PDB file of C-alpha atoms in Angstrom:
ATOM      1  CA  MET A   1       0.045  -0.028  -0.072  1.00  0.00           C
ATOM      2  CA  ASP A   2       1.356   3.454  -0.943  1.00  0.00           C
ATOM      3  CA  ASN A   3       2.329   5.164   2.256  1.00  0.00           C
ATOM      4  CA  ARG A   4       1.675   8.649   1.105  1.00  0.00           C
ATOM      5  CA  SER A   5      -1.848   7.747  -0.069  1.00  0.00           C
ATOM      6  CA  GLU A   6      -2.516   6.006   3.189  1.00  0.00           C
ATOM      7  CA  VAL A   7      -1.354   9.081   5.154  1.00  0.00           C
ATOM      8  CA  ARG A   8      -3.408  11.445   3.019  1.00  0.00           C
ATOM      9  CA  ALA A   9      -6.619   9.334   3.291  1.00  0.00           C
ATOM     10  CA  PHE A  10      -6.235   8.864   7.093  1.00  0.00           C
ATOM     11  CA  LEU A  11      -5.612  12.403   7.992  1.00  0.00           C
ATOM     12  CA  THR A  12      -8.382  13.596   5.662  1.00  0.00           C
ATOM     13  CA  SER A  13     -10.802  11.110   7.078  1.00  0.00           C
ATOM     14  CA  ARG A  14      -9.934  12.131  10.664  1.00  0.00           C
ATOM     15  CA  ARG A  15     -10.258  15.871   9.876  1.00  0.00           C
ATOM     16  CA  ALA A  16     -13.651  15.280   8.440  1.00  0.00           C
ATOM     17  CA  LYS A  17     -14.909  13.545  11.570  1.00  0.00           C
ATOM     18  CA  ILE A  18     -14.408  16.555  13.830  1.00  0.00           C
ATOM     19  CA  THR A  19     -16.909  19.265  13.931  1.00  0.00           C
ATOM     20  CA  PRO A  20     -15.830  22.913  14.931  1.00  0.00           C
ATOM     21  CA  GLY A  21     -17.875  22.616  18.064  1.00  0.00           C
ATOM     22  CA  GLN A  22     -16.007  19.402  19.143  1.00  0.00           C
ATOM     23  CA  ALA A  23     -12.749  21.338  18.495  1.00  0.00           C
ATOM     24  CA  GLY A  24     -13.971  24.331  20.514  1.00  0.00           C
ATOM     25  CA  LEU A  25     -14.006  26.604  17.453  1.00  0.00           C
ATOM     26  CA  PRO A  26     -16.792  29.043  16.633  1.00  0.00           C
ATOM     27  CA  VAL A  27     -19.085  27.996  13.656  1.00  0.00           C
ATOM     28  CA  ALA A  28     -19.179  30.810  11.196  1.00  0.00           C
ATOM     29  CA  GLY A  29     -20.407  30.689   7.588  1.00  0.00           C
ATOM     30  CA  ARG A  30     -21.511  27.779   5.605  1.00  0.00           C
ATOM     31  CA  ARG A  31     -19.178  24.818   5.088  1.00  0.00           C
ATOM     32  CA  ARG A  32     -18.840  23.000   1.790  1.00  0.00           C
ATOM     33  CA  VAL A  33     -17.074  19.900   3.396  1.00  0.00           C
ATOM     34  CA  PRO A  34     -17.676  18.118   6.708  1.00  0.00           C
ATOM     35  CA  GLY A  35     -15.263  18.530   9.568  1.00  0.00           C
ATOM     36  CA  LEU A  36     -12.528  20.992  10.108  1.00  0.00           C
ATOM     37  CA  ARG A  37     -10.727  23.067   7.522  1.00  0.00           C
ATOM     38  CA  ARG A  38      -6.985  22.592   7.006  1.00  0.00           C
ATOM     39  CA  SER A  39      -6.295  25.986   8.381  1.00  0.00           C
ATOM     40  CA  GLU A  40      -8.257  25.145  11.636  1.00  0.00           C
ATOM     41  CA  VAL A  41      -6.326  21.869  12.143  1.00  0.00           C
ATOM     42  CA  ALA A  42      -3.049  23.774  11.626  1.00  0.00           C
ATOM     43  CA  ALA A  43      -4.012  26.408  14.184  1.00  0.00           C
ATOM     44  CA  LEU A  44      -4.976  23.794  16.773  1.00  0.00           C
ATOM     45  CA  ALA A  45      -1.774  21.931  16.175  1.00  0.00           C
ATOM     46  CA  GLY A  46       0.400  25.190  16.339  1.00  0.00           C
ATOM     47  CA  MET A  47       1.896  24.961  12.690  1.00  0.00           C
ATOM     48  CA  SER A  48       1.551  26.805   9.541  1.00  0.00           C
ATOM     49  CA  VAL A  49      -1.185  25.921   7.097  1.00  0.00           C
ATOM     50  CA  GLU A  50       1.515  25.188   4.427  1.00  0.00           C
ATOM     51  CA  TYR A  51       3.218  22.732   6.733  1.00  0.00           C
ATOM     52  CA  TYR A  52       0.059  20.977   7.723  1.00  0.00           C
ATOM     53  CA  ALA A  53      -0.998  20.748   4.005  1.00  0.00           C
ATOM     54  CA  LYS A  54       2.342  19.114   3.286  1.00  0.00           C
ATOM     55  CA  LEU A  55       1.744  16.517   5.980  1.00  0.00           C
ATOM     56  CA  GLU A  56      -1.710  15.810   4.694  1.00  0.00           C
ATOM     57  CA  ARG A  57      -0.266  15.260   1.264  1.00  0.00           C
ATOM     58  CA  GLY A  58       1.490  12.301   2.897  1.00  0.00           C
ATOM     59  CA  HIS A  59       4.945  13.777   3.601  1.00  0.00           C
ATOM     60  CA  LEU A  60       5.544  12.286   7.097  1.00  0.00           C
ATOM     61  CA  ALA A  61       9.278  11.280   6.668  1.00  0.00           C
ATOM     62  CA  GLY A  62      11.380  12.904   9.184  1.00  0.00           C
ATOM     63  CA  VAL A  63       8.493  14.587  11.201  1.00  0.00           C
ATOM     64  CA  SER A  64       9.328  14.794  14.818  1.00  0.00           C
ATOM     65  CA  ALA A  65       7.415  13.087  17.687  1.00  0.00           C
ATOM     66  CA  GLY A  66       6.463  16.420  18.969  1.00  0.00           C
ATOM     67  CA  VAL A  67       4.705  17.448  15.737  1.00  0.00           C
ATOM     68  CA  LEU A  68       3.013  14.121  15.530  1.00  0.00           C
ATOM     69  CA  ASP A  69       1.745  14.475  19.005  1.00  0.00           C
ATOM     70  CA  ALA A  70       0.370  18.006  18.340  1.00  0.00           C
ATOM     71  CA  LEU A  71      -1.294  16.651  15.213  1.00  0.00           C
ATOM     72  CA  ALA A  72      -2.904  13.709  17.157  1.00  0.00           C
ATOM     73  CA  ARG A  73      -4.221  16.244  19.805  1.00  0.00           C
ATOM     74  CA  ALA A  74      -5.626  18.576  17.139  1.00  0.00           C
ATOM     75  CA  LEU A  75      -7.426  15.694  15.394  1.00  0.00           C
ATOM     76  CA  HIS A  76      -8.640  14.185  18.639  1.00  0.00           C
ATOM     77  CA  LEU A  77      -7.155  10.786  17.806  1.00  0.00           C
ATOM     78  CA  ASP A  78      -7.733   7.894  20.274  1.00  0.00           C
ATOM     79  CA  ASP A  79      -5.011   5.511  21.364  1.00  0.00           C
ATOM     80  CA  ALA A  80      -5.460   3.230  18.342  1.00  0.00           C
ATOM     81  CA  GLU A  81      -5.458   6.214  15.847  1.00  0.00           C
ATOM     82  CA  ARG A  82      -2.444   7.767  17.478  1.00  0.00           C
ATOM     83  CA  ALA A  83      -0.577   4.399  17.224  1.00  0.00           C
ATOM     84  CA  HIS A  84      -1.614   4.017  13.611  1.00  0.00           C
ATOM     85  CA  LEU A  85      -0.433   7.638  12.790  1.00  0.00           C
ATOM     86  CA  LEU A  86       3.044   6.782  14.449  1.00  0.00           C
ATOM     87  CA  ARG A  87       3.313   3.608  12.435  1.00  0.00           C
ATOM     88  CA  LEU A  88       2.539   5.507   9.141  1.00  0.00           C
ATOM     89  CA  ALA A  89       5.342   7.918  10.096  1.00  0.00           C
ATOM     90  CA  HIS A  90       7.813   5.124  10.852  1.00  0.00           C
ATOM     91  CA  GLU A  91       6.919   3.460   7.449  1.00  0.00           C
ATOM     92  CA  ALA A  92       7.531   6.735   5.723  1.00  0.00           C
ATOM     93  CA  ASP A  93      11.040   7.128   7.158  1.00  0.00           C
ATOM     94  CA  GLY A  94      11.900   3.419   6.958  1.00  0.00           C
ATOM     95  CA  SER A  95      11.903   2.565  10.668  1.00  0.00           C
ATOM     96  CA  ASN A  96       9.581  -0.399  10.069  1.00  0.00           C
ATOM     97  CA  ALA A  97      11.878  -2.201   7.667  1.00  0.00           C
ATOM     98  CA  ILE A  98      13.644  -4.220  10.379  1.00  0.00           C
ATOM     99  CA  LEU A  99      10.306  -5.231  11.939  1.00  0.00           C
ATOM    100  CA  ARG A 100       9.072  -6.385   8.555  1.00  0.00           C
ATOM    101  CA  ARG A 101      12.263  -8.550   8.109  1.00  0.00           C
ATOM    102  CA  ARG A 102      11.661 -10.149  11.384  1.00  0.00           C
ATOM    103  CA  ARG A 103       7.928 -11.012  10.944  1.00  0.00           C
ATOM    104  CA  PRO A 104       7.260 -14.464   9.537  1.00  0.00           C
ATOM    105  CA  LYS A 105       5.353 -14.231   6.237  1.00  0.00           C
ATOM    106  CA  GLN A 106       3.135 -17.264   6.834  1.00  0.00           C
ATOM    107  CA  PRO A 107       2.701 -17.559  10.639  1.00  0.00           C
ATOM    108  CA  THR A 108       1.418 -20.824  11.864  1.00  0.00           C
ATOM    109  CA  ALA A 109       0.459 -22.084  15.356  1.00  0.00           C
ATOM    110  CA  ARG A 110       3.120 -24.410  16.737  1.00  0.00           C
ATOM    111  CA  PRO A 111       1.955 -27.774  18.193  1.00  0.00           C
ATOM    112  CA  THR A 112       2.982 -26.555  21.633  1.00  0.00           C
ATOM    113  CA  LEU A 113       0.464 -23.628  21.243  1.00  0.00           C
ATOM    114  CA  GLN A 114      -2.277 -26.169  20.467  1.00  0.00           C
ATOM    115  CA  TRP A 115      -1.306 -28.028  23.641  1.00  0.00           C
ATOM    116  CA  MET A 116      -1.670 -24.749  25.541  1.00  0.00           C
ATOM    117  CA  LEU A 117      -5.093 -24.119  24.157  1.00  0.00           C
ATOM    118  CA  ASP A 118      -6.208 -27.705  24.918  1.00  0.00           C
ATOM    119  CA  ALA A 119      -5.313 -27.126  28.534  1.00  0.00           C
ATOM    120  CA  ILE A 120      -7.975 -24.387  28.784  1.00  0.00           C
ATOM    121  CA  ALA A 121     -10.923 -26.551  29.550  1.00  0.00           C
ATOM    122  CA  THR A 122     -13.717 -24.249  30.529  1.00  0.00           C
ATOM    123  CA  ALA A 123     -13.536 -21.152  28.235  1.00  0.00           C
ATOM    124  CA  PRO A 124     -13.284 -20.884  24.380  1.00  0.00           C
ATOM    125  CA  ALA A 125      -9.777 -19.953  23.359  1.00  0.00           C
ATOM    126  CA  ILE A 126      -8.353 -19.277  19.975  1.00  0.00           C
ATOM    127  CA  ILE A 127      -5.185 -18.155  18.124  1.00  0.00           C
ATOM    128  CA  GLY A 128      -5.332 -15.902  15.119  1.00  0.00           C
ATOM    129  CA  ASN A 129      -3.107 -13.634  13.116  1.00  0.00           C
ATOM    130  CA  HIS A 130      -3.255 -10.057  11.902  1.00  0.00           C
ATOM    131  CA  ARG A 131      -4.993 -11.042   8.730  1.00  0.00           C
ATOM    132  CA  SER A 132      -7.988 -12.344  10.825  1.00  0.00           C
ATOM    133  CA  ASP A 133      -7.208 -16.075  10.130  1.00  0.00           C
ATOM    134  CA  LEU A 134      -8.366 -18.498  12.624  1.00  0.00           C
ATOM    135  CA  LEU A 135      -5.261 -20.667  13.053  1.00  0.00           C
ATOM    136  CA  ALA A 136      -6.040 -22.871  16.189  1.00  0.00           C
ATOM    137  CA  ALA A 137      -8.676 -23.348  18.866  1.00  0.00           C
ATOM    138  CA  ASN A 138      -9.481 -25.521  21.839  1.00  0.00           C
ATOM    139  CA  HIS A 139     -12.578 -27.682  21.840  1.00  0.00           C
ATOM    140  CA  LEU A 140     -14.823 -24.898  23.129  1.00  0.00           C
ATOM    141  CA  GLY A 141     -13.322 -22.497  20.567  1.00  0.00           C
ATOM    142  CA  ARG A 142     -14.118 -24.836  17.769  1.00  0.00           C
ATOM    143  CA  ALA A 143     -17.543 -25.343  19.116  1.00  0.00           C
ATOM    144  CA  LEU A 144     -18.302 -21.552  19.408  1.00  0.00           C
ATOM    145  CA  TYR A 145     -16.903 -20.830  15.900  1.00  0.00           C
ATOM    146  CA  SER A 146     -18.262 -23.923  14.273  1.00  0.00           C
ATOM    147  CA  ASP A 147     -19.830 -21.738  11.653  1.00  0.00           C
ATOM    148  CA  LEU A 148     -16.422 -20.585  10.570  1.00  0.00           C
ATOM    149  CA  TYR A 149     -15.076 -24.149  10.488  1.00  0.00           C
ATOM    150  CA  SER A 150     -17.718 -25.122   8.038  1.00  0.00           C
ATOM    151  CA  ASP A 151     -16.928 -22.152   5.764  1.00  0.00           C
ATOM    152  CA  LEU A 152     -16.614 -23.347   2.132  1.00  0.00           C
ATOM    153  CA  TYR A 153     -13.938 -20.673   1.580  1.00  0.00           C
ATOM    154  CA  ALA A 154     -11.555 -22.469   3.978  1.00  0.00           C
ATOM    155  CA  GLY A 155      -9.311 -25.331   3.043  1.00  0.00           C
ATOM    156  CA  PRO A 156      -6.089 -27.243   3.833  1.00  0.00           C
ATOM    157  CA  THR A 157      -3.847 -24.311   2.784  1.00  0.00           C
ATOM    158  CA  ARG A 158      -6.464 -21.568   3.587  1.00  0.00           C
ATOM    159  CA  PRO A 159      -7.593 -21.448   7.317  1.00  0.00           C
ATOM    160  CA  PRO A 160     -10.962 -19.992   8.267  1.00  0.00           C
ATOM    161  CA  ASN A 161     -10.964 -16.287   8.128  1.00  0.00           C
ATOM    162  CA  PHE A 162     -13.186 -13.945  10.177  1.00  0.00           C
ATOM    163  CA  ALA A 163     -13.307 -11.251   7.450  1.00  0.00           C
ATOM    164  CA  ARG A 164     -14.278 -13.598   4.753  1.00  0.00           C
ATOM    165  CA  PHE A 165     -16.870 -15.104   6.987  1.00  0.00           C
ATOM    166  CA  THR A 166     -18.332 -11.783   8.097  1.00  0.00           C
ATOM    167  CA  PHE A 167     -18.757 -10.342   4.571  1.00  0.00           C
ATOM    168  CA  LEU A 168     -19.099 -13.299   2.286  1.00  0.00           C
ATOM    169  CA  ASP A 169     -21.133 -15.808   4.330  1.00  0.00           C
ATOM    170  CA  SER A 170     -24.832 -15.084   5.070  1.00  0.00           C
ATOM    171  CA  ALA A 171     -24.580 -17.167   8.352  1.00  0.00           C
ATOM    172  CA  ALA A 172     -22.623 -14.213   9.928  1.00  0.00           C
ATOM    173  CA  ARG A 173     -25.637 -12.001  10.016  1.00  0.00           C
ATOM    174  CA  ARG A 174     -27.347 -14.677  12.361  1.00  0.00           C
ATOM    175  CA  PHE A 175     -24.125 -15.536  14.254  1.00  0.00           C
ATOM    176  CA  PHE A 176     -23.456 -11.758  14.904  1.00  0.00           C
ATOM    177  CA  PRO A 177     -26.724 -10.254  16.388  1.00  0.00           C
ATOM    178  CA  ASP A 178     -25.156  -6.821  15.858  1.00  0.00           C
ATOM    179  CA  TRP A 179     -23.696  -7.458  12.430  1.00  0.00           C
ATOM    180  CA  ASP A 180     -22.872  -3.864  11.686  1.00  0.00           C
ATOM    181  CA  LEU A 181     -20.692  -3.559  14.849  1.00  0.00           C
ATOM    182  CA  ALA A 182     -18.947  -6.859  14.103  1.00  0.00           C
ATOM    183  CA  ALA A 183     -18.282  -5.748  10.552  1.00  0.00           C
ATOM    184  CA  ASP A 184     -16.887  -2.401  11.642  1.00  0.00           C
ATOM    185  CA  MET A 185     -14.647  -4.030  14.138  1.00  0.00           C
ATOM    186  CA  THR A 186     -13.390  -6.621  11.653  1.00  0.00           C
ATOM    187  CA  VAL A 187     -12.394  -3.960   9.065  1.00  0.00           C
ATOM    188  CA  ALA A 188     -10.909  -1.637  11.594  1.00  0.00           C
ATOM    189  CA  ASN A 189      -8.700  -4.663  12.721  1.00  0.00           C
ATOM    190  CA  LEU A 190      -7.555  -5.253   9.177  1.00  0.00           C
ATOM    191  CA  ARG A 191      -6.803  -1.574   8.595  1.00  0.00           C
ATOM    192  CA  THR A 192      -4.729  -1.447  11.734  1.00  0.00           C
ATOM    193  CA  ALA A 193      -2.873  -4.509  10.506  1.00  0.00           C
ATOM    194  CA  ALA A 194      -2.295  -2.821   7.148  1.00  0.00           C
ATOM    195  CA  GLY A 195      -0.598   0.059   8.984  1.00  0.00           C
ATOM    196  CA  GLN A 196       1.626  -2.354  10.944  1.00  0.00           C
ATOM    197  CA  ASP A 197       2.780  -4.174   7.763  1.00  0.00           C
ATOM    198  CA  PRO A 198       1.717  -2.411   4.503  1.00  0.00           C
ATOM    199  CA  HIS A 199       3.860  -4.795   2.376  1.00  0.00           C
ATOM    200  CA  ASP A 200       1.976  -8.023   3.467  1.00  0.00           C
ATOM    201  CA  LYS A 201       0.908  -9.550   0.148  1.00  0.00           C
ATOM    202  CA  GLY A 202      -1.364 -11.937   1.872  1.00  0.00           C
ATOM    203  CA  LEU A 203      -3.299  -8.993   3.486  1.00  0.00           C
ATOM    204  CA  HIS A 204      -3.349  -7.105   0.220  1.00  0.00           C
ATOM    205  CA  ASP A 205      -4.935 -10.177  -1.382  1.00  0.00           C
ATOM    206  CA  LEU A 206      -7.564 -10.408   1.237  1.00  0.00           C
ATOM    207  CA  VAL A 207      -8.451  -6.836   1.103  1.00  0.00           C
ATOM    208  CA  GLY A 208      -8.611  -6.923  -2.711  1.00  0.00           C
ATOM    209  CA  GLU A 209     -10.806  -9.962  -2.637  1.00  0.00           C
ATOM    210  CA  LEU A 210     -13.181  -8.545  -0.117  1.00  0.00           C
ATOM    211  CA  SER A 211     -13.342  -5.162  -1.845  1.00  0.00           C
ATOM    212  CA  THR A 212     -14.255  -6.749  -5.091  1.00  0.00           C
ATOM    213  CA  ARG A 213     -16.931  -9.019  -3.626  1.00  0.00           C
ATOM    214  CA  SER A 214     -18.538  -6.920  -0.915  1.00  0.00           C
ATOM    215  CA  ASP A 215     -19.901  -3.370  -1.111  1.00  0.00           C
ATOM    216  CA  ASP A 216     -20.169  -3.456   2.772  1.00  0.00           C
ATOM    217  CA  PHE A 217     -16.632  -4.133   3.161  1.00  0.00           C
ATOM    218  CA  ARG A 218     -15.412  -1.612   0.557  1.00  0.00           C
ATOM    219  CA  ARG A 219     -17.424   1.193   2.163  1.00  0.00           C
ATOM    220  CA  ARG A 220     -15.898   0.381   5.607  1.00  0.00           C
ATOM    221  CA  TRP A 221     -12.442   0.070   4.258  1.00  0.00           C
ATOM    222  CA  ALA A 222     -12.577   3.497   2.684  1.00  0.00           C
ATOM    223  CA  ALA A 223     -13.492   4.963   6.170  1.00  0.00           C
ATOM    224  CA  HIS A 224      -9.886   4.265   7.385  1.00  0.00           C
ATOM    225  CA  ASN A 225     -10.999   3.503  10.954  1.00  0.00           C
ATOM    226  CA  VAL A 226      -8.612   1.595  13.169  1.00  0.00           C
ATOM    227  CA  ARG A 227      -8.795  -0.032  16.594  1.00  0.00           C
ATOM    228  CA  THR A 228      -6.850  -1.870  19.170  1.00  0.00           C
ATOM    229  CA  HIS A 229      -8.345  -5.413  19.624  1.00  0.00           C
ATOM    230  CA  GLY A 230      -7.479  -6.057  23.336  1.00  0.00           C
ATOM    231  CA  THR A 231     -10.597  -6.413  25.567  1.00  0.00           C
ATOM    232  CA  GLY A 232     -14.297  -6.073  25.316  1.00  0.00           C
ATOM    233  CA  VAL A 233     -17.732  -7.784  25.058  1.00  0.00           C
ATOM    234  CA  LYS A 234     -19.084  -9.704  22.148  1.00  0.00           C
ATOM    235  CA  HIS A 235     -22.472 -11.015  21.465  1.00  0.00           C
ATOM    236  CA  PHE A 236     -23.170 -14.226  19.505  1.00  0.00           C
ATOM    237  CA  ARG A 237     -26.227 -16.232  18.442  1.00  0.00           C
ATOM    238  CA  HIS A 238     -25.002 -19.754  18.242  1.00  0.00           C
ATOM    239  CA  HIS A 239     -27.113 -22.260  16.201  1.00  0.00           C
ATOM    240  CA  VAL A 240     -27.181 -24.766  19.133  1.00  0.00           C
ATOM    241  CA  VAL A 241     -27.113 -22.855  22.423  1.00  0.00           C
ATOM    242  CA  GLY A 242     -28.630 -19.541  21.384  1.00  0.00           C
ATOM    243  CA  ASP A 243     -27.417 -16.074  22.668  1.00  0.00           C
ATOM    244  CA  LEU A 244     -24.089 -15.632  24.337  1.00  0.00           C
ATOM    245  CA  THR A 245     -22.614 -12.594  25.816  1.00  0.00           C
ATOM    246  CA  LEU A 246     -18.914 -13.140  26.433  1.00  0.00           C
ATOM    247  CA  THR A 247     -16.066 -10.968  27.541  1.00  0.00           C
ATOM    248  CA  TYR A 248     -12.688 -11.470  25.805  1.00  0.00           C
ATOM    249  CA  GLU A 249      -9.103 -10.727  26.477  1.00  0.00           C
ATOM    250  CA  SER A 250      -6.586 -10.821  23.577  1.00  0.00           C
ATOM    251  CA  MET A 251      -2.826 -11.031  24.146  1.00  0.00           C
ATOM    252  CA  ASP A 252       0.113 -11.003  21.631  1.00  0.00           C
ATOM    253  CA  LEU A 253       2.302 -14.014  21.637  1.00  0.00           C
ATOM    254  CA  ARG A 254       5.827 -12.800  22.176  1.00  0.00           C
ATOM    255  CA  ALA A 255       7.595 -15.748  20.495  1.00  0.00           C
ATOM    256  CA  GLU A 256       5.360 -15.518  17.503  1.00  0.00           C
ATOM    257  CA  PRO A 257       5.106 -11.991  16.146  1.00  0.00           C
ATOM    258  CA  GLY A 258       1.894 -11.440  14.378  1.00  0.00           C
ATOM    259  CA  LEU A 259      -0.079 -14.003  16.415  1.00  0.00           C
ATOM    260  CA  SER A 260      -2.454 -13.358  19.314  1.00  0.00           C
ATOM    261  CA  MET A 261      -4.516 -15.510  21.714  1.00  0.00           C
ATOM    262  CA  THR A 262      -8.064 -14.621  22.658  1.00  0.00           C
ATOM    263  CA  ILE A 263      -9.911 -16.176  25.566  1.00  0.00           C
ATOM    264  CA  TYR A 264     -13.710 -15.794  25.999  1.00  0.00           C
ATOM    265  CA  THR A 265     -15.547 -15.917  29.459  1.00  0.00           C
ATOM    266  CA  ALA A 266     -19.063 -15.563  30.618  1.00  0.00           C
ATOM    267  CA  GLU A 267     -20.190 -13.657  33.838  1.00  0.00           C
ATOM    268  CA  PRO A 268     -20.391 -16.060  36.665  1.00  0.00           C
ATOM    269  CA  GLY A 269     -24.089 -17.104  37.354  1.00  0.00           C
ATOM    270  CA  SER A 270     -25.263 -15.642  34.022  1.00  0.00           C
ATOM    271  CA  PRO A 271     -27.430 -17.285  31.407  1.00  0.00           C
ATOM    272  CA  SER A 272     -24.319 -17.167  29.156  1.00  0.00           C
ATOM    273  CA  GLU A 273     -22.324 -19.260  31.601  1.00  0.00           C
ATOM    274  CA  ASP A 274     -25.120 -21.866  31.502  1.00  0.00           C
ATOM    275  CA  ALA A 275     -24.989 -21.675  27.679  1.00  0.00           C
ATOM    276  CA  LEU A 276     -21.169 -22.275  27.747  1.00  0.00           C
ATOM    277  CA  ARG A 277     -21.719 -25.409  29.743  1.00  0.00           C
ATOM    278  CA  LEU A 278     -24.347 -26.549  27.272  1.00  0.00           C
ATOM    279  CA  LEU A 279     -21.882 -25.800  24.450  1.00  0.00           C
ATOM    280  CA  ALA A 280     -19.215 -27.813  26.153  1.00  0.00           C
ATOM    281  CA  SER A 281     -21.713 -30.825  26.371  1.00  0.00           C
ATOM    282  CA  TRP A 282     -22.689 -30.516  22.784  1.00  0.00           C
ATOM    283  CA  SER A 283     -18.977 -30.069  21.614  1.00  0.00           C
ATOM    284  CA  ALA A 284     -18.127 -33.302  23.373  1.00  0.00           C
ATOM    285  CA  THR A 285     -20.560 -35.173  21.071  1.00  0.00           C
ATOM    286  CA  GLN A 286     -19.344 -33.517  17.926  1.00  0.00           C
ATOM    287  CA  GLU A 287     -16.038 -34.650  16.454  1.00  0.00           C
ATOM    288  CA  HIS A 288     -16.781 -32.352  13.426  1.00  0.00           C
ATOM    289  CA  PRO A 289     -19.537 -29.827  14.341  1.00  0.00           C
ATOM    290  CA  GLU A 290     -21.805 -29.060  11.455  1.00  0.00           C
ATOM    291  CA  ARG A 291     -24.119 -26.180  10.896  1.00  0.00           C
ATOM    292  CA  PRO A 292     -27.740 -26.485   9.731  1.00  0.00           C
ATOM    293  CA  GLN A 293     -28.562 -24.740   6.628  1.00  0.00           C
ATOM    294  CA  ASP A 294     -29.548 -21.049   7.009  1.00  0.00           C
ATOM    295  CA  THR A 295     -32.901 -20.084   5.589  1.00  0.00           C
ATOM    296  CA  GLY A 296     -32.875 -16.286   6.344  1.00  0.00           C
ATOM    297  CA  HIS A 297     -30.293 -15.175   3.775  1.00  0.00           C
ATOM    298  CA  PRO A 298     -29.005 -16.716   0.595  1.00  0.00           C
ATOM    299  CA  ARG A 299     -25.450 -17.706   0.403  1.00  0.00           C
ATOM    300  CA  MET A 300     -23.261 -15.069  -1.180  1.00  0.00           C
ATOM    301  CA  GLY A 301     -20.557 -16.098  -3.613  1.00  0.00           C
ATOM    302  CA  ARG A 302     -20.919 -19.716  -3.083  1.00  0.00           C
ATOM    303  CA  PRO A 303     -19.575 -21.964  -5.862  1.00  0.00           C
TER     304      PRO A 303
END
């Protein structure tokens, strides 16, 4: 991905999201475009309009940390957006080259990682990569995501992928009760990954495939939203046990750059805890969990 184009699109999109009122500026006159003007961002960041316009054209190479911090404050960037801006700046001056050389091109889950997952007996646990591939899971993780494991787009050399499932498989709209939120999060995770390694061909191919096949994906990708996938709450509608509300914690695996482990838990004493127990009982009887055919939505892109 072209660094200057990415910088330009990101800064423009962040500027468009902030109203003068949010920035503490008076609203005067009619505005032809949403958000702040370049001159207003420059004033808030304490720099000349010419210099800010240069930055917004994508020229971040050699920009100091102080300037980037002032820009982040002026644009009201959250932690994930600020980190994304810093990664774009590092990419512009070549600071990410060493990290790219160290990152494995085709990360896989070692057998010992599978053993670790299998040792987690009472909570769904999975390992994925920055491309949203589902690389490994314990028995409850496979049961929770049985829809993904029956995905026709997956194969021996192509693991299940959350982004393909979300945008190309109609079952995702049942599995994620708030599908729009799940779709937003999925794309923001991929956009963040693209900032971390803009030369990842596998990620390029995935984005190109989804952009071609899904208007919903293409529209979200153009928004340039990013996020940190660390902790939160997710809602599921499983085809066997029904609704589940689970908290999750994600952690990077230090010995495997690009891989992370996510563990899901239910609030003690809640209906979701009971549903997890039922899911464990069901998974114990299913060597290869299968999904009934969905009737609410036609399959999209199926062969």
